[in-house]
Tab-separated table of C-alpha atoms in Angstrom:
chain	number	residue	atom	x	y	z
A	1	MET	CA	-85.671	-74.215	-43.765
A	2	LEU	CA	-83.754	-72.636	-40.784
A	3	VAL	CA	-85.687	-69.964	-39.436
A	4	PHE	CA	-84.442	-67.379	-36.476
A	5	SER	CA	-87.328	-65.368	-34.770
A	6	VAL	CA	-86.625	-62.177	-32.965
A	7	GLU	CA	-89.349	-60.656	-30.836
A	8	PHE	CA	-88.104	-57.035	-29.826
A	9	LEU	CA	-89.698	-56.885	-26.579
A	10	HIS	CA	-89.745	-53.517	-25.784
A	11	GLY	CA	-90.811	-52.449	-29.480
A	12	THR	CA	-87.543	-50.790	-29.958
A	13	PHE	CA	-84.211	-51.568	-31.277
A	14	ARG	CA	-81.141	-49.450	-31.043
A	15	ALA	CA	-77.471	-50.235	-32.342
A	16	ASP	CA	-74.555	-48.454	-33.950
A	17	PRO	CA	-73.598	-50.145	-37.385
A	18	ASP	CA	-71.301	-47.826	-38.492
A	19	GLY	CA	-69.235	-46.601	-35.164
A	20	LEU	CA	-70.910	-43.185	-35.761
A	21	ALA	CA	-73.144	-43.000	-32.485
A	22	HIS	CA	-70.444	-41.451	-30.507
A	23	THR	CA	-69.715	-38.672	-32.811
A	24	GLY	CA	-73.709	-37.522	-32.741
A	25	ARG	CA	-73.725	-37.582	-36.266
A	26	MET	CA	-76.324	-40.699	-36.642
A	27	SER	CA	-79.587	-39.707	-38.191
A	28	ARG	CA	-80.962	-43.060	-38.865
A	29	GLY	CA	-80.502	-46.364	-37.021
A	30	GLU	CA	-79.804	-49.833	-38.476
A	31	TRP	CA	-82.965	-51.322	-39.939
A	32	PRO	CA	-83.174	-54.287	-40.607
A	33	PRO	CA	-80.761	-55.776	-37.920
A	34	ALA	CA	-78.122	-57.394	-39.678
A	35	PRO	CA	-77.933	-61.210	-39.683
A	36	SER	CA	-74.258	-60.736	-38.706
A	37	ARG	CA	-75.651	-59.044	-35.376
A	38	VAL	CA	-77.737	-62.142	-34.811
A	39	TYR	CA	-74.541	-64.250	-35.434
A	40	ALA	CA	-72.412	-62.233	-32.898
A	41	ALA	CA	-75.292	-62.458	-30.365
A	42	LEU	CA	-75.288	-66.494	-30.853
A	43	ILE	CA	-71.407	-66.482	-30.166
A	44	ALA	CA	-71.904	-64.421	-27.184
A	45	ALA	CA	-74.435	-66.719	-25.471
A	46	ASP	CA	-72.232	-69.617	-25.427
A	47	GLY	CA	-68.780	-68.892	-26.569
A	48	THR	CA	-66.565	-70.289	-29.105
A	49	GLY	CA	-63.955	-73.537	-28.704
A	50	GLU	CA	-62.983	-74.184	-25.179
A	51	ARG	CA	-65.233	-71.485	-24.071
A	52	CYS	CA	-68.324	-73.434	-25.103
A	53	ARG	CA	-70.602	-74.603	-22.025
A	54	VAL	CA	-73.718	-76.314	-23.417
A	55	THR	CA	-72.794	-76.578	-27.206
A	56	SER	CA	-69.997	-77.472	-29.237
A	57	GLY	CA	-69.567	-74.556	-31.683
A	58	VAL	CA	-69.992	-76.707	-34.619
A	59	GLU	CA	-73.416	-74.885	-35.424
A	60	LEU	CA	-71.727	-71.482	-35.686
A	61	GLU	CA	-69.416	-73.073	-38.603
A	62	PHE	CA	-72.620	-74.191	-40.066
A	63	LEU	CA	-73.851	-70.664	-39.953
A	64	GLU	CA	-71.290	-68.928	-41.322
A	65	GLN	CA	-71.584	-71.313	-44.570
A	66	LEU	CA	-75.302	-70.291	-45.465
A	67	ASP	CA	-76.461	-67.796	-48.254
A	68	PRO	CA	-77.376	-64.514	-46.779
A	69	PRO	CA	-81.162	-65.183	-45.290
A	70	VAL	CA	-84.474	-63.384	-46.385
A	71	ILE	CA	-85.277	-61.037	-43.799
A	72	CYS	CA	-88.853	-60.453	-42.807
A	73	ALA	CA	-89.340	-57.257	-41.070
A	74	ASP	CA	-91.142	-53.800	-40.460
A	75	PRO	CA	-90.933	-52.157	-43.895
A	76	SER	CA	-91.036	-48.536	-42.432
A	77	PRO	CA	-90.080	-48.257	-38.729
A	78	VAL	CA	-89.724	-44.800	-37.087
A	79	HIS	CA	-86.132	-43.552	-36.681
A	80	GLN	CA	-85.724	-41.429	-33.609
A	81	ARG	CA	-82.567	-39.372	-33.154
A	82	LEU	CA	-82.035	-39.289	-29.369
A	83	GLN	CA	-80.688	-36.361	-27.541
A	84	THR	CA	-77.236	-36.106	-26.146
A	85	ARG	CA	-76.791	-36.430	-22.313
A	86	TYR	CA	-73.988	-35.558	-19.895
A	87	VAL	CA	-72.262	-38.259	-17.736
A	88	VAL	CA	-69.760	-38.171	-15.201
A	89	ARG	CA	-65.989	-38.611	-16.561
A	90	TYR	CA	-63.714	-40.834	-14.795
A	91	THR	CA	-60.730	-38.926	-14.915
A	92	LYS	CA	-58.657	-36.465	-12.790
A	93	THR	CA	-60.697	-33.791	-11.097
A	94	GLY	CA	-60.986	-30.406	-12.484
A	95	GLU	CA	-62.739	-26.990	-12.318
A	96	LYS	CA	-64.431	-26.700	-15.709
A	97	ASN	CA	-67.704	-28.743	-16.824
A	98	THR	CA	-68.317	-29.767	-13.023
A	99	HIS	CA	-71.658	-31.511	-12.140
A	100	GLN	CA	-73.540	-30.159	-9.195
A	101	GLU	CA	-74.216	-33.814	-7.875
A	102	TYR	CA	-70.694	-34.559	-8.116
A	103	VAL	CA	-68.325	-31.870	-6.876
A	104	ALA	CA	-65.215	-31.340	-8.652
A	105	ARG	CA	-66.260	-34.021	-11.435
A	106	GLU	CA	-66.060	-33.340	-15.075
A	107	GLY	CA	-68.772	-34.086	-17.161
A	108	THR	CA	-68.708	-35.920	-20.652
A	109	PRO	CA	-71.018	-35.942	-23.555
A	110	VAL	CA	-72.699	-39.411	-24.733
A	111	HIS	CA	-74.586	-39.536	-27.886
A	112	PRO	CA	-77.006	-42.468	-27.805
A	113	GLY	CA	-77.415	-42.521	-31.495
A	114	VAL	CA	-80.940	-43.498	-32.778
A	115	ARG	CA	-83.595	-45.582	-31.350
A	116	VAL	CA	-85.875	-47.280	-34.079
A	117	SER	CA	-89.535	-47.815	-32.977
A	118	LEU	CA	-91.382	-50.684	-34.450
A	119	ARG	CA	-95.140	-50.993	-35.491
A	120	TYR	CA	-94.463	-54.824	-35.768
A	121	PRO	CA	-91.833	-56.076	-33.227
A	122	ARG	CA	-90.967	-59.322	-34.734
A	123	VAL	CA	-88.119	-59.874	-37.339
A	124	LEU	CA	-87.532	-63.388	-38.997
A	125	TYR	CA	-84.279	-64.403	-40.686
A	126	ARG	CA	-85.125	-67.162	-43.077
A	127	TYR	CA	-82.535	-69.691	-44.693
A	128	GLU	CA	-83.556	-72.130	-47.563
A	129	VAL	CA	-81.616	-74.998	-45.832
A	130	ASP	CA	-82.246	-78.338	-44.035
A	131	ALA	CA	-80.038	-78.065	-41.159
A	132	PRO	CA	-79.124	-81.414	-39.149
A	133	SER	CA	-81.017	-81.824	-35.996
A	134	MET	CA	-78.009	-81.438	-33.713
A	135	VAL	CA	-77.387	-78.086	-35.430
A	136	VAL	CA	-80.970	-77.020	-34.945
A	137	ASP	CA	-80.750	-78.064	-31.124
A	138	ALA	CA	-77.362	-76.472	-30.483
A	139	LEU	CA	-78.793	-73.067	-32.000
A	140	ARG	CA	-82.007	-73.318	-30.084
A	141	LYS	CA	-79.632	-73.447	-26.746
A	142	ARG	CA	-77.479	-70.358	-27.715
A	143	ALA	CA	-81.060	-68.649	-28.878
A	144	ALA	CA	-82.547	-69.300	-25.347
A	145	ARG	CA	-79.414	-67.226	-23.800
A	146	VAL	CA	-79.871	-64.340	-26.087
A	147	GLY	CA	-81.193	-61.401	-23.855
A	148	TYR	CA	-80.900	-58.333	-26.101
A	149	LEU	CA	-79.693	-57.397	-29.476
A	150	GLY	CA	-77.632	-54.572	-30.504
A	151	ALA	CA	-77.820	-51.994	-27.334
A	152	ALA	CA	-78.532	-53.466	-23.744
A	153	ASP	CA	-81.704	-51.415	-23.860
A	154	SER	CA	-83.409	-53.686	-26.987
A	155	PRO	CA	-84.235	-56.747	-25.047
A	156	VAL	CA	-85.477	-59.734	-27.062
A	157	ARG	CA	-86.485	-63.135	-27.387
A	158	MET	CA	-85.038	-65.345	-29.911
A	159	ARG	CA	-86.294	-68.651	-31.029
A	160	VAL	CA	-85.139	-71.123	-33.720
A	161	LEU	CA	-87.649	-72.942	-36.074
A	162	THR	CA	-87.630	-75.092	-38.853
A	163	GLN	CA	-90.555	-73.533	-40.514
A	164	ILE	CA	-92.528	-70.163	-41.009
A	165	PRO	CA	-94.740	-69.574	-38.065
A	166	ASP	CA	-98.551	-69.474	-38.948
A	167	ALA	CA	-99.020	-65.964	-37.355
A	168	ILE	CA	-97.013	-63.234	-39.035
A	169	SER	CA	-98.481	-59.582	-39.088
A	170	GLY	CA	-97.017	-56.465	-40.685
A	171	GLY	CA	-93.663	-57.796	-41.734
A	172	GLU	CA	-92.593	-57.615	-45.320
A	173	GLU	CA	-89.512	-59.319	-47.128
A	174	PHE	CA	-85.901	-57.754	-47.649
A	175	VAL	CA	-84.146	-60.033	-50.107
A	176	PRO	CA	-80.767	-60.451	-51.162
A	177	ASP	CA	-80.379	-58.949	-54.619
A	178	PRO	CA	-77.026	-57.875	-56.392
A	179	GLY	CA	-78.753	-54.797	-57.565
A	180	GLY	CA	-80.735	-53.888	-54.401
A	181	ASP	CA	-80.579	-50.320	-52.665
A	182	ILE	CA	-79.456	-51.090	-49.239
A	183	ARG	CA	-76.382	-52.732	-47.683
A	184	VAL	CA	-76.796	-55.262	-44.896
A	185	SER	CA	-73.963	-57.235	-42.967
A	186	VAL	CA	-73.853	-60.786	-42.940
A	187	PRO	CA	-71.711	-63.662	-41.277
A	188	ARG	CA	-69.127	-65.273	-43.639
A	189	PRO	CA	-66.805	-68.308	-43.449
A	190	GLY	CA	-63.853	-67.332	-40.773
A	191	HIS	CA	-65.749	-64.609	-38.968
A	192	GLY	CA	-65.989	-67.035	-35.718
A	193	ARG	CA	-62.050	-67.111	-35.531
A	194	ILE	CA	-61.924	-63.198	-36.379
A	195	TRP	CA	-64.305	-62.922	-33.135
A	196	ASP	CA	-62.053	-65.119	-31.050
A	197	SER	CA	-59.068	-62.763	-31.848
A	198	LEU	CA	-60.868	-59.825	-31.169
A	199	TYR	CA	-61.987	-61.281	-27.776
A	200	GLU	CA	-58.396	-62.391	-26.896
A	201	ALA	CA	-57.202	-58.997	-27.882
A	202	TRP	CA	-59.786	-57.279	-25.647
A	203	CYS	CA	-58.951	-59.572	-22.464
A	204	GLU	CA	-55.336	-58.300	-22.911
A	205	ARG	CA	-55.966	-54.648	-23.874
A	206	GLY	CA	-59.408	-53.833	-22.695
A	207	ALA	CA	-61.437	-50.934	-24.082
A	208	ALA	CA	-58.566	-49.953	-26.456
A	209	VAL	CA	-60.035	-52.944	-28.527
A	210	GLY	CA	-62.888	-52.181	-30.715
A	211	ARG	CA	-64.923	-54.025	-33.488
A	212	SER	CA	-63.751	-50.957	-35.895
A	213	GLN	CA	-60.279	-52.419	-35.608
A	214	TYR	CA	-61.265	-55.629	-37.197
A	215	PRO	CA	-62.848	-54.399	-40.866
A	216	ALA	CA	-62.622	-58.223	-41.982
A	217	LEU	CA	-66.072	-58.530	-39.636
A	218	ARG	CA	-67.977	-55.974	-42.130
A	219	HIS	CA	-69.049	-58.121	-44.898
A	220	GLN	CA	-72.193	-56.536	-46.712
A	221	VAL	CA	-74.265	-57.599	-49.298
A	222	ALA	CA	-77.190	-55.774	-51.286
A	223	TYR	CA	-80.683	-56.372	-50.209
A	224	ARG	CA	-83.820	-55.328	-52.342
A	225	LEU	CA	-86.033	-53.252	-50.312
A	226	PRO	CA	-90.124	-54.310	-49.875
A	227	GLY	CA	-91.916	-53.681	-52.790
A	228	THR	CA	-89.130	-53.183	-55.358
A	229	ALA	CA	-88.927	-55.507	-58.576
A	230	LEU	CA	-86.087	-57.898	-59.280
A	231	ASP	CA	-84.351	-57.100	-62.388
A	232	GLU	CA	-84.141	-60.190	-64.529
A	233	LYS	CA	-81.084	-59.154	-66.629
A	234	ASN	CA	-77.838	-57.675	-65.233
A	235	CYS	CA	-77.451	-54.273	-66.903
A	236	GLY	CA	-75.018	-53.124	-64.094
A	237	SER	CA	-76.159	-51.515	-60.850
A	238	VAL	CA	-75.690	-48.493	-58.523
A	239	VAL	CA	-73.285	-49.884	-55.608
A	240	ALA	CA	-73.507	-46.533	-53.376
A	241	TRP	CA	-76.508	-43.942	-52.985
A	242	LEU	CA	-75.554	-40.923	-51.112
A	243	ARG	CA	-77.462	-37.412	-50.165
A	244	LEU	CA	-76.364	-33.952	-49.845
A	245	SER	CA	-76.665	-32.035	-46.388
A	246	VAL	CA	-77.719	-28.870	-48.449
A	247	PRO	CA	-79.047	-29.045	-52.465
A	248	VAL	CA	-76.850	-27.524	-55.063
A	249	SER	CA	-78.063	-26.033	-58.139
A	250	GLY	CA	-78.423	-28.366	-61.190
A	251	ARG	CA	-76.417	-25.978	-63.482
A	252	ARG	CA	-73.546	-27.201	-61.522
A	253	ILE	CA	-73.781	-30.853	-62.535
A	254	ALA	CA	-70.203	-30.824	-64.054
A	255	THR	CA	-68.734	-29.508	-60.851
A	256	VAL	CA	-70.415	-31.826	-58.438
A	257	ALA	CA	-69.642	-34.952	-60.502
A	258	SER	CA	-66.152	-33.973	-60.889
A	259	LEU	CA	-65.839	-33.290	-57.043
A	260	PHE	CA	-67.464	-36.717	-56.522
A	261	LYS	CA	-65.265	-38.548	-58.710
A	262	LYS	CA	-62.132	-37.037	-57.212
A	263	SER	CA	-63.357	-37.836	-53.895
A	264	VAL	CA	-64.254	-41.550	-54.470
A	265	LEU	CA	-61.050	-42.122	-56.210
A	266	ALA	CA	-59.171	-40.623	-52.910
A	267	ARG	CA	-61.027	-42.438	-50.668
A	268	TYR	CA	-60.580	-45.683	-52.581
A	269	GLU	CA	-56.480	-45.066	-52.650
A	270	GLY	CA	-56.605	-44.441	-49.143
A	271	ILE	CA	-58.750	-47.550	-47.900
A	272	HIS	CA	-57.591	-50.075	-50.700
A	273	GLY	CA	-54.771	-48.702	-52.926
A	274	GLU	CA	-54.617	-47.978	-56.812
A	275	PRO	CA	-58.309	-47.621	-57.750
A	276	PRO	CA	-59.436	-50.025	-60.798
A	277	ALA	CA	-59.574	-48.832	-64.364
A	278	VAL	CA	-63.449	-48.999	-64.380
A	279	LEU	CA	-63.354	-46.212	-61.986
A	280	HIS	CA	-60.813	-43.566	-63.991
A	281	GLY	CA	-60.733	-44.901	-67.322
A	282	HIS	CA	-57.233	-45.057	-67.616
A	283	GLY	CA	-55.995	-48.252	-69.044
A	284	PHE	CA	-59.555	-49.411	-69.360
A	285	ASP	CA	-59.094	-52.590	-71.598
A	286	ARG	CA	-63.007	-53.935	-71.576
A	287	GLN	CA	-64.987	-53.963	-74.820
A	288	GLY	CA	-67.356	-50.934	-75.172
A	289	TYR	CA	-67.861	-47.828	-73.412
A	290	GLU	CA	-68.870	-49.019	-70.148
A	291	LEU	CA	-67.144	-47.268	-67.019
A	292	ALA	CA	-68.206	-46.153	-63.750
A	293	ARG	CA	-70.882	-43.480	-63.807
A	294	PHE	CA	-70.611	-40.914	-61.105
A	295	LEU	CA	-74.373	-39.481	-61.114
A	296	ALA	CA	-75.830	-36.461	-59.650
A	297	LEU	CA	-79.458	-36.686	-58.638
A	298	PRO	CA	-81.862	-33.469	-59.307
A	299	ASP	CA	-85.124	-32.746	-58.241
A	300	VAL	CA	-86.968	-32.779	-61.723
A	301	GLY	CA	-90.313	-34.071	-63.283
A	302	TYR	CA	-92.615	-32.741	-60.844
A	303	ARG	CA	-94.571	-29.283	-61.064
A	304	HIS	CA	-92.791	-27.615	-58.409
A	305	SER	CA	-89.557	-29.248	-58.858
A	306	ARG	CA	-86.360	-26.580	-58.829
A	307	SER	CA	-83.809	-28.447	-60.728
A	308	ARG	CA	-81.556	-28.629	-57.421
A	309	ILE	CA	-79.225	-31.721	-57.147
A	310	HIS	CA	-80.018	-33.656	-53.512
A	311	GLY	CA	-78.310	-36.610	-54.124
A	312	LEU	CA	-75.315	-38.637	-55.658
A	313	ALA	CA	-75.017	-42.217	-56.908
A	314	VAL	CA	-72.145	-44.441	-58.424
A	315	TRP	CA	-73.026	-46.920	-61.108
A	316	LEU	CA	-71.220	-49.632	-62.178
A	317	PRO	CA	-71.185	-51.981	-65.061
A	318	PRO	CA	-72.176	-55.723	-65.258
A	319	ASN	CA	-69.637	-58.442	-64.534
A	320	LEU	CA	-67.340	-57.016	-62.084
A	321	ASP	CA	-65.909	-59.195	-59.670
A	322	PRO	CA	-67.826	-58.797	-56.077
A	323	ASP	CA	-64.532	-57.733	-54.255
A	324	THR	CA	-64.253	-54.837	-56.682
A	325	GLU	CA	-67.963	-53.929	-56.274
A	326	ARG	CA	-67.559	-54.139	-52.396
A	327	ARG	CA	-64.469	-51.770	-52.515
A	328	VAL	CA	-66.000	-49.035	-54.654
A	329	ARG	CA	-69.219	-49.235	-52.195
A	330	ASP	CA	-66.877	-48.771	-49.333
A	331	ALA	CA	-65.021	-45.843	-50.861
A	332	ALA	CA	-68.392	-44.202	-52.070
A	333	ARG	CA	-70.183	-44.458	-48.862
A	334	SER	CA	-67.028	-42.990	-46.818
A	335	VAL	CA	-66.979	-39.752	-48.796
A	336	ARG	CA	-68.139	-37.044	-46.154
A	337	ARG	CA	-67.677	-33.851	-48.141
A	338	LEU	CA	-67.570	-32.328	-51.429
A	339	VAL	CA	-64.942	-29.569	-51.632
A	340	GLY	CA	-63.882	-27.186	-54.082
A	341	ALA	CA	-65.021	-24.886	-57.015
A	342	GLY	CA	-66.764	-22.774	-54.429
A	343	LEU	CA	-68.270	-25.710	-52.809
A	344	ASP	CA	-68.293	-27.129	-49.217
A	345	ILE	CA	-71.198	-29.584	-48.751
A	346	ALA	CA	-71.431	-32.480	-46.348
A	347	VAL	CA	-72.423	-35.866	-47.712
A	348	HIS	CA	-74.058	-38.799	-45.945
A	349	PRO	CA	-74.861	-42.548	-47.028
A	350	TRP	CA	-78.604	-42.677	-48.077
A	351	GLU	CA	-80.221	-44.903	-45.141
A	352	GLY	CA	-83.711	-45.209	-46.345
A	353	GLU	CA	-84.898	-41.783	-45.975
A	354	LYS	CA	-88.060	-40.814	-47.693
A	355	ARG	CA	-87.529	-37.326	-48.446
A	356	PRO	CA	-85.792	-35.727	-50.212
A	357	ARG	CA	-87.606	-37.447	-52.980
A	358	ALA	CA	-84.616	-36.959	-55.372
A	359	ALA	CA	-82.154	-38.736	-53.312
A	360	HIS	CA	-84.417	-41.782	-53.210
A	361	PRO	CA	-83.407	-44.816	-55.318
A	362	ASP	CA	-87.102	-45.510	-56.084
A	363	ARG	CA	-87.050	-42.320	-58.020
A	364	TRP	CA	-84.405	-43.595	-60.317
A	365	THR	CA	-84.364	-47.291	-60.351
A	366	GLN	CA	-88.326	-47.893	-61.469
A	367	ARG	CA	-89.467	-49.499	-64.317
A	368	SER	CA	-90.908	-47.444	-67.154
A	369	THR	CA	-91.538	-47.347	-70.895
A	370	ARG	CA	-90.962	-43.872	-71.154
A	371	TRP	CA	-87.793	-41.698	-69.979
A	372	ALA	CA	-86.740	-38.140	-70.429
A	373	THR	CA	-83.803	-36.576	-69.458
A	374	ALA	CA	-83.045	-34.557	-66.488
A	375	PHE	CA	-79.668	-33.197	-67.826
A	376	PRO	CA	-79.274	-33.104	-71.519
A	377	ALA	CA	-77.609	-35.779	-73.092
A	378	ILE	CA	-74.266	-35.324	-75.224
A	379	HIS	CA	-74.307	-36.418	-78.689
A	380	GLU	CA	-71.938	-39.361	-79.567
A	381	ARG	CA	-71.285	-37.922	-83.114
A	382	HIS	CA	-71.949	-34.988	-85.070
A	383	GLY	CA	-74.936	-34.760	-87.497
A	384	PRO	CA	-78.487	-34.770	-86.997
A	385	VAL	CA	-80.275	-37.063	-84.593
A	386	ALA	CA	-82.577	-39.662	-85.988
A	387	LEU	CA	-84.248	-42.701	-84.149
A	388	ALA	CA	-81.313	-45.077	-85.340
A	389	GLU	CA	-78.648	-42.667	-83.913
A	390	VAL	CA	-80.549	-42.588	-80.479
A	391	ALA	CA	-81.053	-46.450	-80.685
A	392	ARG	CA	-77.345	-46.515	-81.050
A	393	TRP	CA	-76.777	-44.370	-77.886
A	394	CYS	CA	-79.238	-46.723	-76.063
A	395	ALA	CA	-77.167	-49.666	-77.182
A	396	ASN	CA	-73.833	-48.157	-75.800
A	397	ALA	CA	-75.507	-47.573	-72.804
A	398	GLY	CA	-76.827	-51.168	-72.365
A	399	LEU	CA	-80.327	-50.250	-72.684
A	400	PRO	CA	-83.091	-51.991	-75.445
A	401	GLU	CA	-83.803	-50.021	-78.681
A	402	PRO	CA	-86.408	-47.367	-78.375
A	403	VAL	CA	-89.586	-47.608	-80.847
A	404	ALA	CA	-89.750	-43.730	-80.668
A	405	PHE	CA	-88.262	-40.438	-79.310
A	406	ARG	CA	-88.272	-36.560	-79.357
A	407	SER	CA	-85.440	-34.074	-78.839
A	408	ASP	CA	-84.934	-30.366	-78.249
A	409	ARG	CA	-82.089	-28.277	-77.255
A	410	ARG	CA	-84.922	-27.061	-74.281
A	411	PRO	CA	-85.872	-29.287	-71.296
A	412	LEU	CA	-88.886	-31.426	-72.162
A	413	ILE	CA	-90.055	-31.898	-68.550
A	414	ASP	CA	-90.779	-29.493	-65.438
A	415	GLY	CA	-87.183	-28.913	-63.597
A	416	ALA	CA	-85.050	-30.282	-66.209
A	417	VAL	CA	-81.906	-28.265	-66.247
A	418	ASP	CA	-81.128	-26.131	-69.395
A	419	LEU	CA	-77.390	-25.657	-69.435
A	420	ALA	CA	-75.282	-23.190	-71.618
A	421	PRO	CA	-72.131	-24.955	-73.148
A	422	ALA	CA	-69.641	-23.720	-71.158
A	423	GLU	CA	-71.662	-25.653	-68.338
A	424	VAL	CA	-71.443	-28.769	-70.365
A	425	HIS	CA	-68.181	-29.009	-72.105
A	426	ARG	CA	-65.192	-29.488	-70.333
A	427	PRO	CA	-62.161	-27.351	-70.609
A	428	ASN	CA	-59.637	-27.951	-73.132
A	429	ARG	CA	-61.714	-30.357	-75.022
A	430	PRO	CA	-63.738	-30.211	-78.109
A	431	GLY	CA	-67.545	-29.481	-77.946
A	432	ARG	CA	-70.192	-31.670	-78.961
A	433	PRO	CA	-73.810	-30.950	-79.624
A	434	TYR	CA	-76.185	-31.775	-76.686
A	435	SER	CA	-79.753	-31.857	-76.289
A	436	HIS	CA	-82.835	-32.975	-74.153
A	437	VAL	CA	-84.167	-36.265	-75.317
A	438	GLU	CA	-87.499	-38.285	-74.529
A	439	LEU	CA	-87.327	-42.179	-75.046
A	440	VAL	CA	-90.220	-44.666	-75.512
A	441	PHE	CA	-89.435	-48.513	-75.162
A	442	PRO	CA	-91.589	-51.071	-76.282
A	443	GLU	CA	-91.416	-52.801	-72.750
A	444	PRO	CA	-90.641	-51.264	-69.260
A	445	VAL	CA	-86.995	-50.676	-68.665
A	446	SER	CA	-85.587	-50.547	-65.176
A	447	GLY	CA	-83.546	-47.330	-64.371
A	448	PRO	CA	-81.013	-45.710	-63.874
A	449	VAL	CA	-81.142	-44.677	-67.416
A	450	VAL	CA	-78.149	-42.760	-68.695
A	451	ILE	CA	-77.550	-42.045	-72.333
A	452	GLY	CA	-75.084	-40.039	-74.450
A	453	ALA	CA	-71.601	-39.303	-74.495
A	454	GLY	CA	-71.246	-37.617	-70.926
A	455	ARG	CA	-73.086	-40.539	-68.983
A	456	GLN	CA	-69.974	-41.172	-66.768
A	457	ARG	CA	-70.384	-37.418	-65.531
A	458	GLY	CA	-73.961	-37.853	-64.782
A	459	PHE	CA	-75.139	-36.009	-68.198
A	460	GLY	CA	-78.109	-37.839	-70.040
A	461	LEU	CA	-79.408	-38.831	-66.641
A	462	CYS	CA	-83.213	-39.519	-67.356
A	463	VAL	CA	-86.515	-39.944	-65.281
A	464	PRO	CA	-89.473	-41.828	-65.885
A	465	VAL	CA	-92.295	-40.061	-67.397
A	466	SER	CA	-96.126	-40.666	-67.387
A	467	ASP	CA	-97.709	-42.408	-70.234
A	468	LYS	CA	-100.451	-39.758	-70.530
A	469	ASP	CA	-98.409	-37.414	-72.729
A	470	PRO	CA	-98.108	-37.798	-76.404
A	471	VAL	CA	-94.739	-38.195	-78.118
A	472	ARG	CA	-93.709	-37.158	-81.358
A	473	GLN	CA	-91.389	-39.768	-83.597
A	474	GLU	CA	-88.019	-38.830	-84.920
A	475	GLU	CA	-88.079	-35.072	-84.343
A	476	PRO	CA	-84.746	-33.716	-85.328
A	477	SER	CA	-82.456	-32.128	-82.639
A	478	GLY	CA	-82.399	-28.387	-82.014
A	479	GLY	CA	-78.847	-28.634	-81.012
């Protein structure tokens, strides 16, 4: 195998993955350090092409072709948001904002971003490949010349190994997984040429050139967080998790989901052009009912739950091409505000925060045999609700057949939202019955579990339920 060992000599890491540091809006740092950052450091260590001094550059092309590595790193470092500081601005002199130490010189704020403090300062990148000895030797020469990763105040010692070190403590594995919870940037074929173009433009135009002007360098793949199980069946996946700056009443689910969908469609059109049919449903030609689901994530299921919406998520059905998933993910994660219908709320990508619990992916993606609706499920047909009908809802949602259920017009768990008809039905559309449902499956099912006719709008979203409480079978619906 091929292993990169990166030891952070100060026990801290500071980087700016999304270009937000200068805005002062970064709340969490990059973690784990992206393999693309390691790749860029290796390029800087000895250049490319004619600029190479001690290597030929072939080793970089070899590295580009590899699959994303398994990353062994501290599973829960501390993210410290750094305070803004002021420095001298090198412009014409002025009378405002002057420094006492520099008479008539203006000051400008600098936002350092977020420093990640590590309990276990070593990170390993493991590639399951048998690299030629000449490639390993060249990579070792480059690694020996790498002095820091990310910002210059994150000094590192980098080594290239062909086996896992004997002494590893504290690190846990972040594993590539299409259904994973976080996005990590990795190198891909052709990135070396793009870095060459960026460098040549920088030599010509200086600081006017930045990495953000080369979006092709940002190739992200999904990674599974340590301690989460790998889904064996592809039943679709959430491609973006977001959190709200302030919670919203769960009674406004229809408004929040509608604004979120409109924002994602607008961002997709602005970045990539015409949105695909899977997002808006017009002209959708696939079999079944599987369109994108725009989910509002409420605080439910706990004794003190208050039914408020803390997060958002976009779920996509299985078997979509990776480019479509990536574009939808980019569009969703670029949403910054929900504005309309009396709401004006800032939105941020989820970056690993443990709180609020309602916005954490673990709350919705864990495995359980029992699930209960946080928002009521809209019935797919009129008539009494029996186990066979609920099984039909589950089949349409890509779920296995339940062995038992119960339903009621009123919430079945703490904090679940009790909605009036006007808060469920869309204007100028025929109304359907709706009710809260609890499902029991023969084997644990991975979330998110969303059932019923309104699942594209987040209705029928379920949370796992403890096995301690009994459940009635085939109870008729109250609505």
